[in-house]
Short mmCIF file of C-alpha atoms and ligand atoms in Angstrom, two decimals:
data_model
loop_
_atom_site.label_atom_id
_atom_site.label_comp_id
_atom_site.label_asym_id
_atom_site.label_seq_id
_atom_site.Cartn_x
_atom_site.Cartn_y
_atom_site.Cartn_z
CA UNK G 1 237.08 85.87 260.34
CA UNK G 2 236.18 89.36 259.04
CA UNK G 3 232.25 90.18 258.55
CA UNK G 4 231.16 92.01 255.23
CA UNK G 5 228.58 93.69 255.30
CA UNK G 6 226.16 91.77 252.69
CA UNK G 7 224.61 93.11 249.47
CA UNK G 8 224.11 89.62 248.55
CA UNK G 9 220.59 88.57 247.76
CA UNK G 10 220.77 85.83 250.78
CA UNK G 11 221.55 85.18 253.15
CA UNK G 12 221.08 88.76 254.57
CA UNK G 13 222.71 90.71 257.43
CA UNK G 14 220.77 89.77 260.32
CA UNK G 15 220.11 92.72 263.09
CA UNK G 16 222.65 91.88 266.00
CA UNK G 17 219.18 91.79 268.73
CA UNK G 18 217.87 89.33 266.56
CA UNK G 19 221.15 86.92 266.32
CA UNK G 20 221.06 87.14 269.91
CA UNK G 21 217.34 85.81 270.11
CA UNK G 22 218.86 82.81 268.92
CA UNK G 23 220.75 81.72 271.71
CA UNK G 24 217.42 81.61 274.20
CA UNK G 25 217.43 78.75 276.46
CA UNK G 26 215.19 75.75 275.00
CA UNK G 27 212.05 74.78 275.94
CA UNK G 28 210.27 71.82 275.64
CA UNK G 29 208.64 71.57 271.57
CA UNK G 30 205.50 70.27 273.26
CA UNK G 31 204.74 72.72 275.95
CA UNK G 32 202.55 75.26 276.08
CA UNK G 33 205.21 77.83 276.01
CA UNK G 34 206.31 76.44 272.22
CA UNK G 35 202.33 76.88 271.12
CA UNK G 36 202.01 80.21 272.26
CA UNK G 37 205.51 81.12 270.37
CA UNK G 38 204.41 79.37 266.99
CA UNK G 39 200.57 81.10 268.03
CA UNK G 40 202.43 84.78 267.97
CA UNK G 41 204.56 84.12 264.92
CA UNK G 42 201.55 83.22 263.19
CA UNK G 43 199.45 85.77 264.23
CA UNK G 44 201.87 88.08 262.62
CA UNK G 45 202.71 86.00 259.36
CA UNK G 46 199.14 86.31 258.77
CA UNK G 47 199.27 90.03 258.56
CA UNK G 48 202.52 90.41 257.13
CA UNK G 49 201.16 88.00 254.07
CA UNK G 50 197.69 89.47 254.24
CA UNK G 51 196.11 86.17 254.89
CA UNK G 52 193.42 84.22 256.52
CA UNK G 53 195.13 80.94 255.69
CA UNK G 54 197.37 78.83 257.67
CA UNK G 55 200.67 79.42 258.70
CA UNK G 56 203.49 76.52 258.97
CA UNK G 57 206.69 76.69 259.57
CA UNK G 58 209.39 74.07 257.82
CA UNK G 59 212.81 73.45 259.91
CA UNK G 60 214.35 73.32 255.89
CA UNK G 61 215.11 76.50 253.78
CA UNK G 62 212.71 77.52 251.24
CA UNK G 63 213.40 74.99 248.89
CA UNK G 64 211.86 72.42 251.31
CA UNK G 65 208.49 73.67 250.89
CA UNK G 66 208.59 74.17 247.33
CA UNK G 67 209.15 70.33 247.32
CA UNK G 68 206.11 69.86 249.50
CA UNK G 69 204.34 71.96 247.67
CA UNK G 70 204.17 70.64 244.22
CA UNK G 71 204.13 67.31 245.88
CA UNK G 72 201.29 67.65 247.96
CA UNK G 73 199.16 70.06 245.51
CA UNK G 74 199.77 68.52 242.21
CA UNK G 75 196.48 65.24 242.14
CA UNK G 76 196.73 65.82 237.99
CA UNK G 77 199.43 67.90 236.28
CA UNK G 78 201.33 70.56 236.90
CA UNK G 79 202.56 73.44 234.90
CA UNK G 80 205.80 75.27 236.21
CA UNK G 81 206.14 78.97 234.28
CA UNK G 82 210.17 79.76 235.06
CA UNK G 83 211.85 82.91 233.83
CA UNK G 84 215.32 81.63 235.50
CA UNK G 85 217.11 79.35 237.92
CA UNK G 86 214.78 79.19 240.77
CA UNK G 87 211.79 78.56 238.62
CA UNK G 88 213.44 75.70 236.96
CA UNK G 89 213.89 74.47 240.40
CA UNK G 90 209.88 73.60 240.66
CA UNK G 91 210.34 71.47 237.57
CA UNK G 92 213.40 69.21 239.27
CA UNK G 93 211.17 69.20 242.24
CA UNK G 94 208.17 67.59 240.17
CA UNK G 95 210.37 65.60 238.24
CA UNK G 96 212.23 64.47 240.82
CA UNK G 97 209.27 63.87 243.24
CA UNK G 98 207.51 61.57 240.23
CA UNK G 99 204.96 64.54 239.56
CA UNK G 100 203.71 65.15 236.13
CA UNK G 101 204.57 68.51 235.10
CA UNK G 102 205.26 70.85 231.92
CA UNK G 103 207.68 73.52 231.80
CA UNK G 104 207.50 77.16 230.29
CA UNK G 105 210.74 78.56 230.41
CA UNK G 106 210.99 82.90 229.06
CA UNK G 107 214.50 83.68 228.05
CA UNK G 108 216.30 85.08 230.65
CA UNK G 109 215.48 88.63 230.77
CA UNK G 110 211.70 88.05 230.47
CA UNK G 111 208.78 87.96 232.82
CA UNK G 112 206.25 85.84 232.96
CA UNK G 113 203.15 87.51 231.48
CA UNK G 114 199.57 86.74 231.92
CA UNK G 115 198.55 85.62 228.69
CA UNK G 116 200.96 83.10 228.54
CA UNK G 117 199.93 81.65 231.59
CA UNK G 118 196.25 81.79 230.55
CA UNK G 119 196.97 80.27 227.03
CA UNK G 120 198.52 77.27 228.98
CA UNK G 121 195.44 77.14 231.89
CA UNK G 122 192.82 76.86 228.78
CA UNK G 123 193.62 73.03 227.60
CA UNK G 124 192.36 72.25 230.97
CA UNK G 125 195.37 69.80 231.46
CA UNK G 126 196.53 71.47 234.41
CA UNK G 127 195.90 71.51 238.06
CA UNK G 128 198.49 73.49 239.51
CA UNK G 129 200.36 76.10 238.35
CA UNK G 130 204.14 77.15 239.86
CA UNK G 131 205.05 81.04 239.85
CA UNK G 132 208.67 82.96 240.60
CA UNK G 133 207.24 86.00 242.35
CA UNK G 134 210.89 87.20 242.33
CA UNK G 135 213.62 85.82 240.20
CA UNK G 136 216.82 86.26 242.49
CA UNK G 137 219.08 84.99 239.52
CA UNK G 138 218.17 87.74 237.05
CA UNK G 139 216.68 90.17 239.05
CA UNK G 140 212.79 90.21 238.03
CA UNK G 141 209.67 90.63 239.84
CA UNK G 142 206.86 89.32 238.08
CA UNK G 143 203.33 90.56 237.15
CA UNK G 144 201.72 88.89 240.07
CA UNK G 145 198.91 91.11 239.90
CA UNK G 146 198.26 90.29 236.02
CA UNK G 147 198.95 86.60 236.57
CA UNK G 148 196.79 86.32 239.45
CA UNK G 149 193.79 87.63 237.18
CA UNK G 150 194.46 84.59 234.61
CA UNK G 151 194.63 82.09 237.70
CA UNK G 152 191.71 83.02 239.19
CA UNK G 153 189.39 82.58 236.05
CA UNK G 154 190.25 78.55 236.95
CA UNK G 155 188.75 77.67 240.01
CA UNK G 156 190.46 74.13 240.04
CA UNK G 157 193.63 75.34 239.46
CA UNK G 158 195.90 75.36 242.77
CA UNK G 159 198.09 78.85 242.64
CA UNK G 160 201.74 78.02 244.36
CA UNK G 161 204.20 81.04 244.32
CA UNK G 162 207.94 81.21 245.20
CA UNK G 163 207.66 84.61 247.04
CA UNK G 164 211.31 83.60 248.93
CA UNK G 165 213.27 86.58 248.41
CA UNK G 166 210.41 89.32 248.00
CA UNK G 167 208.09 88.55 250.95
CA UNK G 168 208.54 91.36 253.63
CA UNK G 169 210.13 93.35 250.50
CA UNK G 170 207.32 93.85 249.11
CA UNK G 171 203.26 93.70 249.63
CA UNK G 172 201.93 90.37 248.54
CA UNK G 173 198.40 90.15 249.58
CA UNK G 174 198.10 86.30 249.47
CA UNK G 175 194.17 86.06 249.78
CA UNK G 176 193.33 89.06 247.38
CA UNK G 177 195.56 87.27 245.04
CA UNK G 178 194.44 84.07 245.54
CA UNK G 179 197.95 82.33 245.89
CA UNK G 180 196.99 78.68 247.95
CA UNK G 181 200.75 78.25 249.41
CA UNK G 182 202.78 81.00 249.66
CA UNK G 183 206.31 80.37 250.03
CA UNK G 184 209.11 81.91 251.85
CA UNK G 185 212.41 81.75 253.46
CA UNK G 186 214.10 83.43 256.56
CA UNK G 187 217.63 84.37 254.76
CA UNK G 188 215.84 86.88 252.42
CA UNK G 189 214.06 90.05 252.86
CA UNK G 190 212.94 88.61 256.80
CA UNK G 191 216.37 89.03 257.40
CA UNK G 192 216.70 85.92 259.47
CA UNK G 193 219.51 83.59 259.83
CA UNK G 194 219.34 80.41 257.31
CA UNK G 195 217.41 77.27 257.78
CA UNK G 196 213.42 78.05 258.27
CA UNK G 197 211.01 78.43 255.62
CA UNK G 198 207.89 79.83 255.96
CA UNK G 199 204.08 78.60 254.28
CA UNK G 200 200.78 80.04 254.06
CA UNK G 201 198.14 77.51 252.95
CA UNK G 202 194.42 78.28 251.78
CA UNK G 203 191.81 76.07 252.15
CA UNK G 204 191.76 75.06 248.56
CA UNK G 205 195.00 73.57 249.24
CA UNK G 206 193.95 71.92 251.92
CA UNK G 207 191.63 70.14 249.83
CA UNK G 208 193.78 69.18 247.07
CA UNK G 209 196.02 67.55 250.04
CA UNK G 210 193.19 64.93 250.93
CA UNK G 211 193.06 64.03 247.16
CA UNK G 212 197.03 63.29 246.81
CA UNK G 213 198.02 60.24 247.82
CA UNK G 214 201.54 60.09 248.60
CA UNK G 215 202.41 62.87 250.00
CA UNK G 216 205.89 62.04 251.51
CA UNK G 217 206.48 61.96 255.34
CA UNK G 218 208.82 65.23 256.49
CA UNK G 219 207.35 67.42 253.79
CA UNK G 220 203.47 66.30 254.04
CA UNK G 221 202.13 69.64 254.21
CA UNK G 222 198.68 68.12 255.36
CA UNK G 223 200.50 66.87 258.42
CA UNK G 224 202.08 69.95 259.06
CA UNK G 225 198.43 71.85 258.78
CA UNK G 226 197.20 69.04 261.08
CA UNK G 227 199.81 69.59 263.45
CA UNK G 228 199.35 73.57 263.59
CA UNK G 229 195.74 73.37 263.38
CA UNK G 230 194.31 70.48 266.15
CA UNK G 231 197.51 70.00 268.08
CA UNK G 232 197.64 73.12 269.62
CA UNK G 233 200.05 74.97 267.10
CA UNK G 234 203.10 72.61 267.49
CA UNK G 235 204.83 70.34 264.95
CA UNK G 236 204.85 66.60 264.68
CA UNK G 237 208.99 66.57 264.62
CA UNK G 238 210.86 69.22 266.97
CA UNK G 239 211.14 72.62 265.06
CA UNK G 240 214.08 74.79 265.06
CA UNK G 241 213.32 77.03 268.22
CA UNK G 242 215.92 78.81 268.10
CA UNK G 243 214.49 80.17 264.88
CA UNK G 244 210.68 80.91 266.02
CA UNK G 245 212.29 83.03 268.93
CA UNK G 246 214.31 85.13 266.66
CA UNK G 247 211.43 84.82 264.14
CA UNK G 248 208.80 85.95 266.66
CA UNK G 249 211.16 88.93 267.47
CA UNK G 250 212.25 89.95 264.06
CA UNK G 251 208.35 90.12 262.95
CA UNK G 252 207.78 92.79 266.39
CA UNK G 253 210.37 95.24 264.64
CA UNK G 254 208.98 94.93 261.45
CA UNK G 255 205.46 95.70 262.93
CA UNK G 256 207.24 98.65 264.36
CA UNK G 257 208.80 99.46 261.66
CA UNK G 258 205.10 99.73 259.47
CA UNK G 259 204.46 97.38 256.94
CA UNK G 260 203.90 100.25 254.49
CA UNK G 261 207.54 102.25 255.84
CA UNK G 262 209.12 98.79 255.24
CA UNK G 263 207.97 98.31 251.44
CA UNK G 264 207.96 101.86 250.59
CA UNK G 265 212.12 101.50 252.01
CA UNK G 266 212.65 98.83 249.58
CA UNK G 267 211.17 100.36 246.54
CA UNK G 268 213.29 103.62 247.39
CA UNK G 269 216.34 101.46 247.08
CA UNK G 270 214.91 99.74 244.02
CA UNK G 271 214.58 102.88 242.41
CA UNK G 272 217.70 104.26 243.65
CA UNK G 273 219.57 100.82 242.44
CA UNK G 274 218.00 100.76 238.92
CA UNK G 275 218.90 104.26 237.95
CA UNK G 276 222.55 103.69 239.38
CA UNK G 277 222.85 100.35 237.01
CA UNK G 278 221.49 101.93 234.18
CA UNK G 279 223.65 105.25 234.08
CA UNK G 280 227.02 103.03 234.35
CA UNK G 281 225.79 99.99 232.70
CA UNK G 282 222.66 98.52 232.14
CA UNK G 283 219.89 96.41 234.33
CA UNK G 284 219.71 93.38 232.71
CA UNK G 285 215.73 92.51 232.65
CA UNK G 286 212.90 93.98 230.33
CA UNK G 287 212.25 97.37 231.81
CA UNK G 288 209.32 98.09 234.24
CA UNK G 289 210.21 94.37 235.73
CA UNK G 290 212.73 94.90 237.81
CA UNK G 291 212.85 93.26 241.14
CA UNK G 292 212.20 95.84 244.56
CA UNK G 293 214.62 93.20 246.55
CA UNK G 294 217.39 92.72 244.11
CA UNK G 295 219.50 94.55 240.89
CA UNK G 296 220.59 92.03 237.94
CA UNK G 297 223.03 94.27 236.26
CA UNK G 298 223.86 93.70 233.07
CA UNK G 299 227.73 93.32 232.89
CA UNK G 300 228.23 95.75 229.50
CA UNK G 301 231.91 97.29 230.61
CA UNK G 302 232.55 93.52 230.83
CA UNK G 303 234.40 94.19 234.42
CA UNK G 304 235.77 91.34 236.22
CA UNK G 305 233.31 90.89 238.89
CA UNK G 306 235.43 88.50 241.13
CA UNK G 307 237.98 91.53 241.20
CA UNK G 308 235.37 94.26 242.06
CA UNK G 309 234.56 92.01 244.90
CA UNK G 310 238.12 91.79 245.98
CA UNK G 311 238.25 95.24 246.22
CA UNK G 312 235.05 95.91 248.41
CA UNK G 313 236.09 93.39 250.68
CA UNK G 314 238.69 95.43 251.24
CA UNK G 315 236.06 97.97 252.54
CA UNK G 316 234.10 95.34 254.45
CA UNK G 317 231.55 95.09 251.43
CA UNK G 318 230.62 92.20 249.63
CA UNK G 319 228.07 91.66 246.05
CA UNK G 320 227.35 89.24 244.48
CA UNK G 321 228.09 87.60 240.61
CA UNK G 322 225.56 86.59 238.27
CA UNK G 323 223.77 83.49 239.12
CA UNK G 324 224.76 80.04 236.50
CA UNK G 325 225.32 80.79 233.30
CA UNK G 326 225.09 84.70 233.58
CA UNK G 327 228.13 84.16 236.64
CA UNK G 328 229.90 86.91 234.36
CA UNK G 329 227.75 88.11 231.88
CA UNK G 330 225.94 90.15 234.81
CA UNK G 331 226.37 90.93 238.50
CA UNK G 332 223.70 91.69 241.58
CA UNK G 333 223.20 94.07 244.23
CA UNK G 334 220.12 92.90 246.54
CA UNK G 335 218.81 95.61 248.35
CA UNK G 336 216.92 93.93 251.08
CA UNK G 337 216.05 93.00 254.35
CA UNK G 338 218.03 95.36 256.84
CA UNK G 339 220.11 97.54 253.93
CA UNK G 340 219.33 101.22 254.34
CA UNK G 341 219.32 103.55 251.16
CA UNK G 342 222.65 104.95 253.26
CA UNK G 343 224.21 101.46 252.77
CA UNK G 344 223.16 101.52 248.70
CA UNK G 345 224.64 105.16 248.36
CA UNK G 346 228.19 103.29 250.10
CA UNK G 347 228.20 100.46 248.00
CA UNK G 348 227.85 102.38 244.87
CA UNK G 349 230.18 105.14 245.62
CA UNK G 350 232.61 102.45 246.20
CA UNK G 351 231.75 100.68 242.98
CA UNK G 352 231.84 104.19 241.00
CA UNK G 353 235.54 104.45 242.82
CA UNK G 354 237.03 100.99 242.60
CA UNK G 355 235.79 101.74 238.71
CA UNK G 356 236.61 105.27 238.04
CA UNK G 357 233.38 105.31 236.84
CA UNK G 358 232.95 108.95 238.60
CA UNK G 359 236.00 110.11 236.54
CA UNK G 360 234.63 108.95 233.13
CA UNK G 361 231.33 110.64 233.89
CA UNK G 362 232.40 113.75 235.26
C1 PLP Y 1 216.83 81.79 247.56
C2 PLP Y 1 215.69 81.42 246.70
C3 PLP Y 1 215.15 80.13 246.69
C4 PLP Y 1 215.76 79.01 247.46
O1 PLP Y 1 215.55 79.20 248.78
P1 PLP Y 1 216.35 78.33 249.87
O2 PLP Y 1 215.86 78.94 251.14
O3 PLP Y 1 217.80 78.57 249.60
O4 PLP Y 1 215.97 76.94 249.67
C5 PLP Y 1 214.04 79.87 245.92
N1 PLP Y 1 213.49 80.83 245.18
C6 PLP Y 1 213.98 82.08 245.14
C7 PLP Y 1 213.31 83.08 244.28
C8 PLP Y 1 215.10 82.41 245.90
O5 PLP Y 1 215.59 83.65 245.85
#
């Protein structure tokens, strides 16, 4: 098998140190040696989400926790704003869990803005609300700031946000924001292999949890919070290990990295990414949206994408095609994770050669 190197928005290259962290021998889930792993990882997760709340880990990807989420938050009605794919996820989730919920759906294109959030919040039918921090499938990243102002004018409102492919992307300050569960997975921006997701819970969700009553069993988030919190930081079914190691490791370099160095390297490539797309074609969202973590580009020399990609993989490179129905109306470039601004000027230059974009321009 040949390895590409990945400009797909997950899963993401993982560092080769960190792959290796998951091969340590196993220890026993209950030991004190398995606390004092999921004690470090928290300790960390905490500052990397800027949070007080707790920290649990799910042995499912993100998608896992969303389910848990809605599930265990939602004690009246819950109202999902989606501006693509992965927000119309929450809505199967609360559908499919027996949750009452409403959907708002934006064209694609379209963030969610704040008014719209607070126009639904005011009939007072709603206890939880569902936001896309980042929409992977059409490259957005939403006005959390904005929305978070509307949320927090409703005190019984319970704030859930997808944050799965912008956390450690990107600063999300979970308590000055006021998000309750904060939702992430390890194939994204943590540049971790597949197959853990990652929570932060306030205490206001806490509280909605004892007024739910079915809750589920795998996914009861109270359990999981119980677990964490009075058992001495374990889990009541054995957690992926192999993951917290490589976890535990992963959040070391990006201490040494710098928080700050690490978002500041993502918006560099953002920036770099979005005037790239729209001097050859176009980036597909509203402008002054676009996601730090991943480029929607707007397909408008109608290319054939599955070609392009045959051609980079001839140069060890691989991107990614629009996500659904946009498969070839647009195409994506994440920049994320371990990608270095060196790795976006490659992949373009490629692009603008595969292309002859560099010839029509010159
Ligand atoms: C990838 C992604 C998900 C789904 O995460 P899984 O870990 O694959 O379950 C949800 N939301 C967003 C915004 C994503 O990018």
């Amino acid at each position: 098998m040949e390895f590409k190197k990945l400009f797909i928005p997950g899963p993401t290259m993982v560092h080769p140190d960190v792959l290796a962290k998951m091969s340590t021998p196993m220890i026993g889930h209950r030991s004190k040696d398995a606390s004092e792993l999921q004690h470090r990882i928290s300790d960390k997760l905490r500052d990397l989400m800027y949070t007080t709340g707790k920290i649990v880990l799910s042995t499912s990807s993100g998608t896992g926790v969303m389910e848990g989420a809605i599930r265990n938050a939602t004690a009246k009605r819950a109202i999902v704003f989606s501006i693509g794919a992965f927000g119309d996820r929450w809505h199967d989730l609360a559908k499919f869990n027996g949750i009452e919920s409403d959907i708002h759906r934006e064209e694609d294109g379209q963030p969610t803005m704040p008014e719209t959030v607070d126009k639904y919040l005011k009939t007072g039918k709603y206890d939880v609300v569902t936001i896309t921090h980042n929409e992977t499938s059409v490259g957005i990243m939403n006005p959390i700031d904005g929305i978070a102002d509307v949320i927090r004018k409703y005190p019984d409102v319970v704030f859930l946000a997808d944050c799965v492919s912008s956390l450690a992307g990107t600063k999300i300050e979970v308590d000055r924001l006021g998000i309750d569960i904060c939702i992430t997975s390890s194939q994204k921006a943590l540049a971790l292999p597949p197959g853990l997701a990652i929570a932060s819970i306030s205490k206001k969700a806490e509280e909605r949890f004892e007024k739910v009553g079915n809750r589920g069993y795998y996914l009861d988030l109270k359990n999981l919070v119980k677990y964490v919190d009075k058992k001495d930081y374990q889990y009541s079914s054995t957690p992926s290990l192999s993951h917290m190691y490589a976890l535990d490791f992963q959040l070391d370099r990006i201490v040494k990295e710098g928080f700050e160095n690490r978002f500041l390297r993502h918006l560099e490539m953002a920036e770099f990414m979005i005037e790239w797309a729209n001097k050859h074609f176009r980036v597909f969202c509203r402008p002054g949206f676009e996601s730090m973590t991943v480029t929607c580009i707007d397909n408008t020399r109608n290319i054939n994408v599955g070609d392009l990609n045959k051609e980079l993989a001839k140069r060890g490179m691989q991107i990614s095609n629009g996500y659904g129905n946009l498969k070839d109306k647009t195409f994506r470039i994440a920049h994320m994770g371990e990608l270095m601004m060196a790795d976006m000027v490659e992949v373009t230059s490629a692009i603008e050669e595969i292309l002859n974009l560099k010839e029509v321009h010159a």
